[in-house]
Amino acid sequence: MGLPYSRRPRRNFSFFQLILMTVGVVLIVVSIQQLLSQGQQPPPPTLPPGVTPTMPRALTRSDVLPTPTVDHSVPPRFIVFPAAALTSRIIEAIRTEDSWETRYLGDSVGHLEGTSWFGKEIGNIVLAGHVESETGAPGPFAYLFKVNKEDLVILQEGPTSRYYRVTEIIRAEPDDIYLTEQDGGDRLTLITCTDYNYKDRRYEGRLVVIAEPLTNN
């Protein structure tokens, strides 16, 4: 009686055939790696040191620059809105000829260069942040539209915190530069964009929140 199936005869490979098979496998692996590397996106560029780009008076939603590399030699700074459990990192907004560069802020809040900072001098600390990102997602200062008087705002630098209470909420024009003046008053000024013009595709107004330090700071 025959077997239910027949075995295939074994094939003996020569040494030369084994070498060819090995080379073929290596070539296939290299080709796959090259295809994968072509599909990867290059890392986003960063602003070169010493470059101070200009800023238009009215920003558009697509006016975006890459976020600079974080300077780890200084303590990290944050702004906290306890009522909304929101925390955003604060980075420096470079001073330009007639304004400040804010296009690279992204999800961070910008401390306007040249304005005060707690622990250094008493004055007007001015922070600016986007109301929304270039994709339309809420920005770090979108919450300013929900802020009420007496709300608490906290600034942090490393282990040090300073507490403020909202005292004033106003609408302003983009060229109301007096809001950033250093007149000796100890306060916190928060600025974001408002009144988006869909025809011109730009923001035509500013929302400004002013807070004063708590007496027990």
Coordinates of C-alpha atoms in Angstrom, one line a residue:
M1 CA 0.0 0.0 0.0
G2 CA 1.4 3.4 -0.9
L3 CA 1.8 6.3 1.4
P4 CA -1.0 8.9 1.6
Y5 CA 1.3 11.5 0.2
S6 CA 4.7 11.6 -1.4
R7 CA 7.7 13.6 -0.1
R8 CA 9.4 16.1 -2.2
P9 CA 13.0 15.3 -2.8
R10 CA 15.4 17.5 -0.8
R11 CA 17.2 20.2 -2.7
N12 CA 20.9 20.6 -1.9
F13 CA 22.1 24.2 -2.4
S14 CA 25.6 24.8 -3.5
F15 CA 27.9 27.3 -1.7
F16 CA 27.6 29.8 -4.6
Q17 CA 23.8 29.6 -4.5
L18 CA 23.8 30.4 -0.8
I19 CA 26.0 33.5 -1.4
L20 CA 23.6 34.8 -4.1
M21 CA 20.6 34.3 -1.8
T22 CA 22.4 36.2 1.1
V23 CA 23.3 39.1 -1.2
G24 CA 19.7 39.3 -2.4
V25 CA 18.3 39.5 1.1
V26 CA 20.7 42.3 2.0
L27 CA 19.8 44.3 -1.1
I28 CA 16.1 44.0 -0.2
V29 CA 16.6 45.2 3.3
V30 CA 18.7 48.2 2.1
S31 CA 16.0 49.1 -0.4
I32 CA 13.3 49.0 2.3
Q33 CA 15.3 51.3 4.6
Q34 CA 15.8 53.8 1.8
L35 CA 12.1 53.9 1.1
L36 CA 11.3 54.5 4.7
S37 CA 13.9 57.3 5.1
Q38 CA 12.4 59.1 2.1
G39 CA 9.0 59.2 3.8
Q40 CA 10.3 60.9 7.0
Q41 CA 9.9 64.7 7.4
P42 CA 13.0 66.8 8.1
P43 CA 13.0 68.4 11.6
P44 CA 11.5 71.9 11.7
P45 CA 14.0 74.7 11.3
T46 CA 14.8 77.0 14.3
L47 CA 15.5 80.7 14.2
P48 CA 19.3 81.3 13.9
P49 CA 20.9 83.3 16.7
G50 CA 20.9 87.0 16.3
V51 CA 18.1 87.1 13.7
T52 CA 15.2 89.5 14.6
P53 CA 12.4 89.0 12.1
T54 CA 9.8 91.8 11.6
M55 CA 6.2 91.5 12.6
P56 CA 3.2 92.9 10.7
R57 CA 0.9 95.1 12.8
A58 CA -2.1 92.7 12.1
L59 CA -1.3 89.0 12.3
T60 CA -3.0 86.5 10.1
R61 CA -3.8 82.9 11.1
S62 CA -1.1 81.6 8.8
D63 CA 1.6 84.0 10.1
V64 CA 3.7 81.4 11.9
L65 CA 7.4 81.0 12.6
P66 CA 9.1 77.9 14.1
T67 CA 9.4 78.0 17.9
P68 CA 12.9 78.8 19.1
T69 CA 14.9 76.2 21.1
V70 CA 14.1 76.6 24.8
D71 CA 17.0 78.1 26.8
H72 CA 17.5 75.6 29.6
S73 CA 20.1 77.9 31.3
V74 CA 17.3 80.0 32.9
P75 CA 14.5 78.8 35.2
P76 CA 11.3 77.8 33.3
R77 CA 8.5 80.4 33.4
F78 CA 4.8 79.6 33.4
I79 CA 1.4 81.4 33.6
V80 CA -1.4 79.5 35.4
F81 CA -5.1 80.2 35.4
P82 CA -6.4 78.2 38.4
A83 CA -10.1 78.6 37.6
A84 CA -9.6 76.8 34.3
A85 CA -6.7 74.5 35.4
L86 CA -4.7 75.9 32.5
T87 CA -0.9 76.3 32.4
S88 CA 1.2 77.7 29.6
R89 CA 5.0 78.1 29.2
I90 CA 6.3 81.6 28.9
I91 CA 9.1 82.4 26.5
E92 CA 10.7 85.7 25.4
A93 CA 9.1 87.8 22.7
I94 CA 11.8 89.6 20.9
R95 CA 11.6 93.4 20.5
T96 CA 11.5 94.6 16.9
E97 CA 11.8 98.1 15.6
D98 CA 8.2 99.1 16.4
S99 CA 6.6 96.1 18.1
W100 CA 7.4 92.6 19.3
E101 CA 7.9 89.3 17.4
T102 CA 5.0 86.9 18.3
R103 CA 4.8 84.7 15.2
Y104 CA 6.8 81.9 16.8
L105 CA 5.0 81.7 20.1
G106 CA 2.8 78.8 19.1
D107 CA 1.3 77.3 22.3
S108 CA 3.6 79.4 24.5
V109 CA 3.0 82.8 25.9
G110 CA 5.4 85.6 25.1
H111 CA 7.0 87.9 27.7
L112 CA 7.4 91.2 25.8
E113 CA 11.1 92.0 25.9
G114 CA 11.9 95.2 27.7
T115 CA 8.9 95.0 30.0
S116 CA 9.1 94.2 33.7
W117 CA 9.4 90.8 35.4
F118 CA 8.8 90.0 39.1
G119 CA 11.9 89.7 41.2
K120 CA 13.9 92.1 39.0
E121 CA 12.1 95.4 39.1
I122 CA 8.7 96.7 39.9
G123 CA 6.7 97.6 36.8
N124 CA 4.3 96.5 34.1
I125 CA 4.8 92.8 33.2
V126 CA 3.3 92.4 29.7
L127 CA 2.5 89.0 28.2
A128 CA 1.0 88.2 24.8
G129 CA -0.5 85.0 23.5
H130 CA -2.4 83.7 20.5
V131 CA -6.2 83.3 20.8
E132 CA -5.9 80.4 18.3
S133 CA -3.4 78.4 16.4
E134 CA -2.8 78.4 12.6
T135 CA -5.0 75.3 12.5
G136 CA -7.9 77.0 14.3
A137 CA -7.4 75.2 17.6
P138 CA -7.7 77.3 20.8
G139 CA -4.5 79.2 21.7
P140 CA -3.0 79.7 25.2
F141 CA -4.9 83.0 25.6
A142 CA -8.3 81.9 24.3
Y143 CA -9.2 81.6 28.0
L144 CA -9.0 85.4 28.4
F145 CA -12.4 85.7 26.9
K146 CA -13.8 83.8 29.9
V147 CA -11.8 85.6 32.5
N148 CA -13.8 87.6 35.1
K149 CA -12.7 90.3 37.5
E150 CA -11.2 89.0 40.8
D151 CA -10.0 85.8 39.0
L152 CA -6.6 84.6 40.1
V153 CA -3.6 84.5 37.8
I154 CA -0.2 83.0 38.9
L155 CA 3.2 83.6 37.4
Q156 CA 5.9 81.0 38.1
E157 CA 9.7 81.1 37.6
G158 CA 11.4 78.0 38.8
P159 CA 10.2 77.4 42.4
T160 CA 9.0 81.0 42.8
S161 CA 5.4 82.0 42.3
R162 CA 3.6 85.4 42.3
Y163 CA -0.2 85.8 42.6
Y164 CA -2.3 88.4 40.8
R165 CA -6.0 89.3 40.8
V166 CA -7.8 90.5 37.7
T167 CA -8.9 94.1 38.0
E168 CA -9.7 95.2 34.5
I169 CA -10.8 93.8 31.1
I170 CA -10.8 96.1 28.1
R171 CA -10.9 96.1 24.3
A172 CA -8.1 98.0 22.6
E173 CA -6.7 98.8 19.2
P174 CA -3.5 97.1 17.9
D175 CA -1.6 100.4 18.1
D176 CA -2.6 101.2 21.8
I177 CA 1.1 100.9 22.8
Y178 CA 0.4 102.8 26.1
L179 CA -0.8 99.5 27.5
T180 CA 2.8 98.3 27.6
E181 CA 4.3 101.4 29.1
Q182 CA 6.6 101.2 32.2
D183 CA 5.1 103.9 34.4
G184 CA 6.2 102.5 37.7
G185 CA 2.9 100.7 38.4
D186 CA 3.1 97.1 39.6
R187 CA 0.8 95.1 37.5
L188 CA 0.4 92.2 35.0
T189 CA -1.0 93.0 31.5
L190 CA -2.2 90.1 29.3
I191 CA -2.8 90.7 25.6
T192 CA -4.4 88.6 22.8
C193 CA -6.1 89.2 19.4
T194 CA -9.8 89.6 18.8
D195 CA -12.2 90.9 16.1
Y196 CA -11.1 88.6 13.3
N197 CA -11.8 90.1 9.8
Y198 CA -12.7 87.2 7.5
K199 CA -12.4 89.4 4.4
D200 CA -9.0 90.7 5.1
R201 CA -8.0 87.5 7.1
R202 CA -6.5 89.4 10.0
Y203 CA -7.3 90.4 13.6
E204 CA -8.3 94.0 14.0
G205 CA -8.5 94.3 17.8
R206 CA -6.9 93.3 21.0
L207 CA -8.4 92.0 24.3
V208 CA -6.4 93.2 27.3
V209 CA -6.7 91.8 30.8
I210 CA -5.0 93.7 33.6
A211 CA -4.2 92.1 37.0
E212 CA -2.6 93.5 40.2
P213 CA -0.4 91.6 42.6
L214 CA -1.9 90.3 45.8
T215 CA -0.7 92.1 48.9
N216 CA 0.7 88.9 50.5
N217 CA 3.1 88.1 47.6

